[in-house]
Each structure stands twice: as C-alpha cells, then as structure tokens.
Short mmCIF file of C-alpha atoms in Angstrom, two decimals:
data_model
loop_
_atom_site.label_atom_id
_atom_site.label_comp_id
_atom_site.label_asym_id
_atom_site.label_seq_id
_atom_site.Cartn_x
_atom_site.Cartn_y
_atom_site.Cartn_z
CA MET A 1382 68.88 33.77 0.22
CA THR A 1383 71.06 30.98 1.48
CA GLY A 1384 74.13 33.08 0.85
CA LYS A 1385 72.73 35.88 2.95
CA THR A 1386 71.88 33.59 5.84
CA LEU A 1387 75.38 32.13 5.85
CA LEU A 1388 76.94 35.57 5.65
CA GLY A 1389 74.87 36.74 8.60
CA GLY A 1390 75.82 33.67 10.57
CA VAL A 1391 79.51 34.19 10.13
CA ALA A 1392 79.33 37.89 10.93
CA ALA A 1393 77.55 37.11 14.21
CA ALA A 1394 80.04 34.39 15.08
CA GLY A 1395 82.92 36.72 14.28
CA LEU A 1396 81.50 39.26 16.68
CA ALA A 1397 81.27 36.65 19.42
CA VAL A 1398 84.95 35.85 18.94
CA GLY A 1399 85.90 39.48 19.19
CA VAL A 1400 83.83 40.20 22.27
CA ALA A 1401 83.89 37.07 24.38
CA GLY A 1402 86.87 35.18 22.99
CA ILE A 1403 84.84 32.05 22.40
CA GLY A 1404 84.71 29.93 19.27
CA PHE A 1405 82.42 30.06 16.28
CA ALA A 1406 80.56 26.92 15.21
CA ASP A 1407 82.45 24.08 16.88
CA ILE A 1408 85.91 25.50 16.28
CA ARG A 1409 87.87 26.20 19.44
CA THR A 1410 89.80 29.43 19.24
CA GLY A 1411 92.10 30.97 21.81
CA ASP A 1412 94.58 28.08 22.00
CA SER A 1413 98.23 28.76 21.41
CA LEU A 1414 100.60 26.70 19.33
CA VAL A 1415 104.08 26.29 20.77
CA ILE A 1416 106.47 24.18 18.74
CA ASN A 1417 109.00 21.98 20.56
CA GLY A 1418 108.00 23.69 23.78
CA ASP A 1419 109.80 26.94 23.01
CA LEU A 1420 108.76 28.40 19.67
CA ALA A 1421 105.50 30.33 20.05
CA MET A 1422 103.31 30.86 17.00
CA ILE A 1423 100.72 33.54 16.33
CA THR A 1424 97.67 31.61 15.17
CA GLU A 1425 95.14 34.44 15.62
CA ALA A 1426 95.73 38.08 14.80
CA PRO A 1427 93.83 41.21 13.80
CA ALA A 1428 93.21 41.20 10.07
CA PRO A 1429 95.38 43.45 7.91
CA GLU A 1430 93.90 46.87 7.24
CA PHE A 1431 92.68 46.21 3.70
CA LEU A 1432 90.65 43.27 5.00
CA GLN A 1433 89.12 44.91 8.08
CA ASP A 1434 85.70 45.59 6.57
CA ARG A 1435 85.24 41.93 5.67
CA VAL A 1436 87.23 39.92 8.24
CA THR A 1437 88.19 41.16 11.68
CA THR A 1438 90.41 38.32 12.87
CA ILE A 1439 92.66 36.10 10.82
CA TYR A 1440 93.21 32.51 11.90
CA SER A 1441 95.91 30.05 10.94
CA GLY A 1442 94.60 26.82 9.44
CA TRP A 1443 95.91 25.14 12.59
CA VAL A 1444 92.96 26.56 14.56
CA PHE A 1445 90.49 24.63 12.40
CA ARG A 1446 92.09 21.22 12.87
CA THR A 1447 91.42 18.49 15.43
CA ASP A 1448 93.39 18.15 18.65
CA GLU A 1449 95.32 15.18 17.25
CA THR A 1450 96.36 17.00 14.10
CA ARG A 1451 97.24 20.10 16.12
CA ALA A 1452 99.45 18.03 18.43
CA MET A 1453 101.37 16.49 15.55
CA GLN A 1454 102.55 19.92 14.50
CA ALA A 1455 103.63 20.93 18.00
CA ASP A 1456 106.62 18.60 18.06
CA ASP A 1457 109.14 18.23 15.25
CA PHE A 1458 109.56 14.53 16.00
CA ASP A 1459 105.84 13.97 15.50
CA ASN A 1460 105.59 16.26 12.48
CA PRO A 1461 106.03 14.02 9.41
CA ALA A 1462 106.80 17.07 7.26
CA MET A 1463 110.15 17.46 9.00
CA LEU A 1464 111.33 14.33 7.16
CA TYR A 1465 110.90 16.24 3.92
CA ALA A 1466 112.63 19.31 5.30
CA GLU A 1467 115.55 17.04 6.23
CA GLN A 1468 115.74 15.77 2.66
CA GLY A 1469 115.70 19.41 1.59
CA LEU A 1470 118.65 20.05 3.89
CA THR A 1471 120.61 17.21 2.29
CA ALA A 1472 119.95 18.73 -1.15
CA PHE A 1473 120.87 22.18 0.21
CA GLU A 1474 124.34 20.93 1.05
CA THR A 1475 124.83 18.92 -2.15
CA ALA A 1476 126.59 20.50 -5.13
CA MET A 1477 124.53 20.58 -8.32
CA GLY A 1478 125.04 22.00 -11.78
CA SER A 1479 128.05 22.96 -13.87
CA GLU A 1480 129.31 25.58 -11.40
CA GLY A 1481 129.89 22.90 -8.79
CA LYS A 1482 128.04 24.96 -6.19
CA SER A 1483 125.53 23.90 -3.60
CA CYS A 1484 122.96 26.22 -2.00
CA ALA A 1485 125.31 26.29 0.99
CA SER A 1486 128.14 27.72 -1.15
CA CYS A 1487 126.39 31.11 -1.20
CA HIS A 1488 123.94 30.91 1.69
CA GLU A 1489 126.26 29.23 4.22
CA ASN A 1490 123.44 27.53 6.09
CA ALA A 1491 119.69 27.18 5.84
CA GLU A 1492 119.17 29.38 8.92
CA SER A 1493 120.57 32.33 6.97
CA LEU A 1494 117.35 32.15 4.92
CA ALA A 1495 115.12 32.50 7.98
CA GLY A 1496 113.53 35.71 6.75
CA VAL A 1497 112.63 34.41 3.30
CA ARG A 1498 109.33 32.63 3.85
CA ALA A 1499 107.80 35.55 5.77
CA SER A 1500 108.38 38.09 2.99
CA TYR A 1501 107.65 36.07 -0.16
CA PRO A 1502 106.18 36.39 -2.74
CA LYS A 1503 108.00 39.65 -3.34
CA TRP A 1504 109.20 41.96 -6.06
CA ASP A 1505 112.33 40.97 -7.92
CA ALA A 1506 113.82 44.12 -9.42
CA GLU A 1507 116.30 42.20 -11.58
CA HIS A 1508 113.53 40.40 -13.44
CA GLY A 1509 110.81 43.00 -13.03
CA ALA A 1510 108.34 40.48 -11.68
CA VAL A 1511 106.83 39.10 -8.49
CA GLN A 1512 108.72 36.01 -7.37
CA THR A 1513 107.68 33.14 -5.18
CA VAL A 1514 110.14 31.08 -3.14
CA GLU A 1515 109.95 28.36 -5.80
CA MET A 1516 110.75 30.81 -8.59
CA GLN A 1517 113.71 32.09 -6.59
CA ILE A 1518 115.03 28.54 -6.18
CA ILE A 1519 114.75 27.94 -9.93
CA GLU A 1520 116.48 31.27 -10.58
CA CYS A 1521 119.38 30.30 -8.31
CA GLN A 1522 119.68 26.94 -10.03
CA THR A 1523 119.64 28.20 -13.61
CA GLU A 1524 121.39 31.56 -13.28
CA ARG A 1525 123.96 30.91 -10.58
CA MET A 1526 124.50 27.18 -10.26
CA GLY A 1527 124.41 26.17 -13.91
CA VAL A 1528 121.74 23.53 -13.44
CA ALA A 1529 120.46 22.40 -16.83
CA GLU A 1530 117.28 20.87 -15.46
CA PRO A 1531 116.09 22.86 -12.44
CA TYR A 1532 113.50 21.48 -10.03
CA GLY A 1533 109.99 21.26 -11.43
CA TYR A 1534 107.75 23.88 -9.80
CA ASP A 1535 105.71 21.29 -7.91
CA SER A 1536 108.25 18.44 -7.83
CA GLN A 1537 109.10 16.46 -4.71
CA ALA A 1538 112.59 17.98 -4.61
CA MET A 1539 111.12 21.49 -4.82
CA ARG A 1540 108.60 20.82 -2.07
CA ASN A 1541 111.38 19.40 0.10
CA MET A 1542 113.49 22.52 -0.41
CA ALA A 1543 110.50 24.80 0.19
CA SER A 1544 109.79 22.85 3.40
CA LEU A 1545 113.33 23.47 4.56
CA ILE A 1546 113.12 27.19 3.84
CA ALA A 1547 109.79 27.44 5.64
CA SER A 1548 111.01 25.41 8.63
CA VAL A 1549 113.93 27.76 9.35
CA GLY A 1550 111.57 30.74 9.12
CA ARG A 1551 109.02 29.44 11.61
CA GLY A 1552 107.91 31.98 14.17
CA GLN A 1553 108.63 34.98 11.94
CA THR A 1554 105.67 37.25 11.42
CA ILE A 1555 104.44 37.29 7.85
CA ASN A 1556 104.88 40.68 6.28
CA VAL A 1557 104.31 40.56 2.54
CA ALA A 1558 104.47 43.91 0.76
CA ILE A 1559 101.31 44.78 -1.18
CA ASP A 1560 102.16 48.25 -2.48
CA GLY A 1561 104.82 49.73 -4.72
CA PRO A 1562 105.87 47.62 -7.69
CA VAL A 1563 103.76 44.62 -6.66
CA ALA A 1564 100.49 46.60 -6.48
CA GLU A 1565 99.36 45.59 -9.95
CA THR A 1566 100.01 41.87 -9.38
CA TRP A 1567 98.35 42.09 -5.97
CA ALA A 1568 95.21 43.63 -7.49
CA PHE A 1569 95.17 40.84 -10.09
CA GLY A 1570 95.39 38.30 -7.27
CA GLU A 1571 92.51 39.98 -5.46
CA GLU A 1572 90.42 39.84 -8.61
CA ILE A 1573 91.08 36.09 -8.91
CA TYR A 1574 90.20 35.61 -5.25
CA TYR A 1575 86.73 37.06 -5.78
CA THR A 1576 86.10 35.47 -9.20
CA LYS A 1577 83.79 32.48 -9.32
CA TYR A 1578 85.23 29.45 -11.08
CA GLY A 1579 83.93 26.14 -12.33
CA GLN A 1580 80.53 24.56 -12.76
CA LEU A 1581 79.87 25.06 -9.06
CA GLU A 1582 80.55 28.78 -9.44
CA LEU A 1583 82.64 29.19 -6.34
CA SER A 1584 85.18 31.87 -5.60
CA CYS A 1585 87.90 31.56 -2.97
CA ALA A 1586 85.89 34.03 -0.88
CA ASP A 1587 82.73 31.91 -0.97
CA CYS A 1588 84.38 29.25 1.18
CA HIS A 1589 87.30 30.94 2.91
CA GLU A 1590 85.91 34.39 3.66
CA ASN A 1591 82.16 33.86 3.99
CA ASN A 1592 82.05 30.33 5.42
CA TYR A 1593 85.18 29.61 7.38
CA GLY A 1594 84.46 27.58 10.47
CA ASN A 1595 81.47 25.92 8.81
CA LEU A 1596 81.48 22.34 7.64
CA ILE A 1597 82.12 21.38 4.04
CA ARG A 1598 80.97 17.79 4.14
CA ALA A 1599 82.93 16.39 7.12
CA ASP A 1600 85.66 19.01 7.15
CA HIS A 1601 85.92 22.48 8.59
CA LEU A 1602 86.57 25.24 6.13
CA SER A 1603 89.56 27.32 7.13
CA GLN A 1604 90.31 30.86 6.11
CA GLY A 1605 92.61 29.47 3.44
CA GLN A 1606 95.69 31.01 5.01
CA ILE A 1607 98.95 29.82 3.47
CA ASN A 1608 101.28 30.59 6.40
CA GLY A 1609 101.48 26.83 7.07
CA PHE A 1610 102.71 25.85 3.62
CA PRO A 1611 104.28 23.64 2.47
CA ALA A 1612 101.73 21.57 4.39
CA TYR A 1613 101.96 17.88 5.18
CA ARG A 1614 98.55 16.47 4.41
CA LEU A 1615 97.44 13.30 6.12
CA LYS A 1616 95.34 12.45 3.08
CA ASN A 1617 98.32 11.98 0.75
CA ALA A 1618 101.13 11.54 3.29
CA ASN A 1619 103.32 14.14 1.63
CA VAL A 1620 104.14 17.82 1.73
CA ASN A 1621 101.96 19.92 -0.56
CA SER A 1622 102.75 23.23 -2.20
CA VAL A 1623 100.62 26.36 -2.23
CA HIS A 1624 100.00 26.11 -5.96
CA GLY A 1625 99.17 22.42 -5.64
CA ARG A 1626 96.50 23.40 -3.10
CA PHE A 1627 95.19 26.21 -5.34
CA ARG A 1628 94.91 23.74 -8.18
CA GLY A 1629 93.03 21.31 -5.93
CA CYS A 1630 90.60 24.03 -4.86
CA ILE A 1631 89.77 25.13 -8.41
CA ARG A 1632 89.48 21.50 -9.48
CA ASP A 1633 86.95 21.03 -6.67
CA THR A 1634 84.83 23.79 -8.17
CA ARG A 1635 84.73 21.62 -11.29
CA GLY A 1636 86.73 24.19 -13.19
CA GLU A 1637 89.75 24.14 -15.48
CA THR A 1638 92.63 25.11 -13.25
CA PHE A 1639 95.56 27.38 -13.90
CA ALA A 1640 98.97 25.70 -14.05
CA VAL A 1641 101.31 25.60 -11.07
CA GLY A 1642 103.78 28.46 -11.42
CA SER A 1643 101.43 30.38 -13.75
CA PRO A 1644 101.18 34.20 -13.46
CA GLU A 1645 97.61 33.76 -12.20
CA PHE A 1646 98.67 31.54 -9.28
CA VAL A 1647 101.67 33.74 -8.48
CA ALA A 1648 99.33 36.73 -8.21
CA LEU A 1649 96.86 34.73 -6.15
CA GLU A 1650 99.65 33.51 -3.86
CA LEU A 1651 100.77 37.10 -3.29
CA TYR A 1652 97.23 38.21 -2.45
CA VAL A 1653 96.44 35.23 -0.21
CA ALA A 1654 99.81 35.54 1.55
CA SER A 1655 99.06 39.21 2.28
CA ARG A 1656 95.74 38.21 3.90
CA GLY A 1657 97.92 36.41 6.44
CA ASN A 1658 100.08 39.43 7.32
CA GLY A 1659 100.31 39.26 11.10
CA LEU A 1660 100.32 35.47 11.47
CA THR A 1661 103.58 33.57 11.81
CA VAL A 1662 105.28 31.23 9.39
CA GLU A 1663 104.22 27.73 10.41
CA GLY A 1664 105.39 25.61 7.50
CA PRO A 1665 105.87 22.79 7.15
CA SER A 1666 102.59 22.33 8.98
CA VAL A 1667 100.30 19.32 9.44
CA ARG A 1668 96.82 19.44 7.97
CA ASN A 1669 94.23 16.84 7.05
CA MET B 206 118.26 -0.46 -0.47
CA ALA B 207 115.48 2.05 -0.40
CA GLU B 208 116.49 5.70 -0.59
CA ASN B 209 116.47 8.16 2.28
CA VAL B 210 115.90 5.57 4.99
CA VAL B 211 116.83 7.28 8.23
CA PRO B 212 115.90 5.91 11.65
CA ARG B 213 115.19 8.32 14.49
CA VAL B 214 114.45 7.69 18.15
CA ARG B 215 113.45 9.85 21.08
CA VAL B 216 114.19 8.55 24.59
CA PRO B 217 114.40 10.65 27.79
CA ARG B 218 118.02 11.31 28.86
CA ASP B 219 117.39 10.28 32.45
CA ALA B 220 114.78 8.60 34.60
CA SER B 221 114.32 7.29 38.13
CA ALA B 222 114.59 3.56 38.82
CA GLY B 223 111.42 1.65 37.99
CA GLU B 224 109.96 4.59 36.09
CA SER B 225 107.99 3.96 32.94
CA VAL B 226 109.42 6.09 30.15
CA SER B 227 107.90 6.91 26.80
CA VAL B 228 109.94 5.77 23.80
CA ARG B 229 109.21 7.18 20.35
CA THR B 230 110.66 5.81 17.12
CA LEU B 231 110.31 6.80 13.50
CA ILE B 232 111.92 5.52 10.34
CA SER B 233 111.53 7.20 6.98
CA HIS B 234 110.61 4.47 4.52
CA PRO B 235 108.26 4.34 1.52
CA MET B 236 106.60 1.07 2.71
CA GLU B 237 105.67 0.03 -0.83
CA SER B 238 102.81 -2.39 -0.22
CA GLY B 239 103.21 -4.58 -3.31
CA MET B 240 99.54 -3.97 -4.16
CA ARG B 241 100.03 -0.92 -6.34
CA ARG B 242 100.60 -0.83 -10.07
CA GLY B 243 103.06 1.50 -11.75
CA SER B 244 102.44 3.55 -14.87
CA ASP B 245 103.43 0.53 -16.99
CA GLY B 246 100.61 -1.52 -15.48
CA ASN B 247 102.88 -3.93 -13.63
CA LEU B 248 102.83 -4.47 -9.89
CA ILE B 249 105.43 -2.49 -7.98
CA PRO B 250 107.31 -5.08 -5.90
CA ARG B 251 106.61 -5.04 -2.21
CA GLN B 252 109.28 -3.38 -0.10
CA ILE B 253 108.40 -2.71 3.50
CA ILE B 254 109.97 -2.78 6.93
CA ASN B 255 108.72 -6.21 8.02
CA ARG B 256 110.00 -6.31 11.59
CA PHE B 257 110.90 -3.80 14.27
CA THR B 258 112.53 -4.65 17.58
CA CYS B 259 113.67 -2.77 20.63
CA ALA B 260 115.96 -4.27 23.27
CA PHE B 261 117.15 -2.79 26.53
CA ASN B 262 120.61 -3.96 27.65
CA GLY B 263 120.10 -7.06 25.50
CA ALA B 264 116.63 -7.91 26.84
CA MET B 265 113.80 -7.67 24.32
CA VAL B 266 111.28 -4.90 25.02
CA VAL B 267 109.10 -5.08 21.91
CA ASP B 268 109.24 -7.23 18.80
CA VAL B 269 106.80 -6.16 16.12
CA GLU B 270 105.86 -8.03 12.96
CA ILE B 271 104.77 -5.53 10.32
CA GLN B 272 102.54 -6.24 7.34
CA ALA B 273 101.88 -4.37 4.12
CA GLY B 274 98.99 -2.34 5.56
CA VAL B 275 101.27 -0.10 7.59
CA ALA B 276 101.68 3.34 6.06
CA THR B 277 104.78 5.13 4.92
CA ASN B 278 107.30 6.27 7.59
CA PRO B 279 106.27 3.83 10.36
CA TYR B 280 106.10 5.45 13.78
CA PHE B 281 106.03 3.42 16.99
CA GLN B 282 105.55 4.76 20.48
CA PHE B 283 105.56 2.61 23.59
CA ASP B 284 106.31 2.73 27.30
CA ALA B 285 109.23 0.85 28.83
CA LYS B 286 110.07 0.39 32.49
CA VAL B 287 113.74 1.02 33.26
CA ASP B 288 115.43 -0.29 36.43
CA GLN B 289 119.01 0.66 35.63
CA SER B 290 121.10 2.80 33.32
CA GLY B 291 121.73 1.34 29.91
CA SER B 292 121.00 1.59 26.26
CA PHE B 293 118.02 0.89 24.06
CA GLU B 294 118.91 -0.83 20.83
CA PHE B 295 116.46 -0.41 18.00
CA THR B 296 116.46 -2.53 14.85
CA TRP B 297 114.40 -2.30 11.68
CA TYR B 298 114.42 -5.14 9.11
CA ASP B 299 113.79 -4.29 5.46
CA ASP B 300 112.30 -6.70 2.90
CA ASP B 301 115.45 -6.30 0.80
CA GLY B 302 117.60 -7.62 3.64
CA SER B 303 118.84 -4.25 4.86
CA VAL B 304 118.97 -3.81 8.62
CA TYR B 305 118.84 -0.36 10.15
CA THR B 306 119.91 0.18 13.74
CA GLU B 307 119.92 2.99 16.26
CA THR B 308 120.77 3.18 19.96
CA ALA B 309 119.81 5.56 22.74
CA GLU B 310 121.35 5.85 26.22
CA ILE B 311 119.35 6.47 29.35
CA ALA B 312 120.75 7.27 32.80
CA VAL B 313 118.80 5.98 35.79
CA ALA B 314 119.37 7.74 39.09
#
C-alpha cells in the first residue's frame, strides 16, 4: 500500500514538473549550472526513449543538492575535486612502467580525451567486453606502458585519473550506446537495477526511480545519475568512484555487495550511465 | 614535507582605489589532526598548517592561527580594502617547518 501511495505521489509531481516547470517536493528544478561562468551544463533533459514509460525527465544529482553545495561545483576554485584532478594531471604527465611512457606519450594532452567520459562504458572489440574508463586505464598501463602493478580499481590514484578524464569532458552530452554488442551486458545491468538486494529488500529503482525527490532521513534521494562521477563527497572529503557508490548503496540495503570492477557492477554502470543519456558530463562534481 | 602541497590564490586583477576586494585562498594539505590512529594502533603524528598570513605591500591583512580541528585542504576567503596597486603575499606555515608562499598582483586604477 505504502509503495503505491509513494508511486502515485511521484507520478503526480513529475506531471507538475512537465506542465508548470515547478519543483516536486521541496526540490527546486529549472536552475541552470554554469561552470566558471562559461561552461553550461544540461542538468535536466527528457528521459531516453527506453525510460519514457517510467520517467519523463532525467535530473542530474546537482538538482537535488543545497544551494551551497551547488555553488561549490560552479567554480573550479571552490570545487575541492579539482585538487584531485590536478594530481591526476601530474600522474598523466609522469612516465610509469618498463616502456618509459606516460599517458601523455600517446595521448598528447588530457584534453584529447575529452570525448571519453561521455561515451563510456563502451564495447571494446579487442577484448570482447564492455569496458569502463577505469578498465581502459588499467589496460593502457598493463598492455602498453609495461606497468607491473597497475592502479587498483578504486585506488586514490585511479580516482584522481578518472577525475582528470571527467573534468576535460565536462559539458559533453552523455551518449552511451545500449545496442549492438553491449546489448547483453546492458540487459544484465537493467536486471540488477530492478533486483531487490539485502535485508531491507531494496532495488536501485525503489529509491532512485520511484522516490527521487523524497527524503531518505535528512537527505534528498536523487535519480542516481552518474554523470557527476567521480564525485567529491563532503562526507568523506575525497573523490568517490561510481563502483564505490554502488557498493555503498548495496551495503545500505544490508546486503553483501559485489566487488568494485566486478562484471555485475560494470553492467550496472553501463545501464545507469545510459539512463543519463542526454545530461552532460559534470564530473568531478560536488555532492554531500 | 607533506606530499602534494600546492597553494592557490584567487585575487581580482584590478580594482578601484578604496574598493573592498574578495580574496580566496586554498592549500592542498592533509591536515593530519594527531588524534587518529593508524592500522598499527599507534597515533598518527599531527601535521597541520598551523598559521596562515596574508600581507599587502608588507602590511599584514590577516594572520590566522589554525588548530587541529580544521579540515583537509584549508580554504580561507576574506575581503581586503586596497588603496593602491601592489601585491598580496600569502604564507602558510606547516608543523614540519615547511613554509609555502604565493603572491598575487593587483592593479588599482
């Protein structure tokens, strides 16, 4: 019964957004995020086609945050995540591994990777698998740079590098492919999204599709969009990876989580990323 | 010396005489409080930025004493009235004796 009431509430609120352009619950929609005064972000967009019967508008997590947190992201000087992106840039230009190459040896500069964040995870024909940005970094390290010990999937160095790659791609519209060779993985990700986990029996959809905009204790549930990742979280004063967040969510359902970098989380990342097709890359963002 | 300590400042390039300008400063620093224990159970020694100063053409603008409760990457923002062109000199003092400095020029019309 409760579930039905909540569902009805969100549907009505969603309608109000579509018709009058006003917010649902106490979330203020309709604001625009412009970074450094010149880089406009798309924080609200029509949902991708496959989602239309369940969600009409997709919102960046930025929309659900307080004015103070929103403002921190609007200026690179105020955005603490940029410190980590800078460390990533230092690593980008530093030679590592037996080949004596740095990332910059092949990629020239970080800006040349501007299109990466918007299209990943994507199909890697060479390996016959869906690859995330992190997996691609590890592949470069082990197969091209001769690094014996590549970055750990969720290590600080990896999150720094991922922050750098996201930061140069900011403003690009997310367009993750969901058909062709990735279709199977995408369907697996969708299945995970709607599967209830843990003692609390919660699926991703229970919070992020049926209850976004509502309070979960003192916090507003977002749509769980990952366009802002890696995200600087005020709670741990560090940049956080997508898989780290997934793990946190499943842990909060009191369930056994999948491992970071596991096939399950890669599939889920692909599916969740595709739900954000139409938003812009915002990472590294600021969230609470 | 702590790793990856980089000071950054943001000061307007120009201002009119007597105008109050907003000065923003940030230094990346772990600010280890000295209260935490490592995986071996021993206290991690305190290492923080314990003092931050800003001077304008040699005259002190702010002088801040910082204690262990201040979080990582300390950020200070304040207003300063400028009467003439000159430079802001910023200094951060580390527990380990390191001193980090940065300057910013401002032109007053």
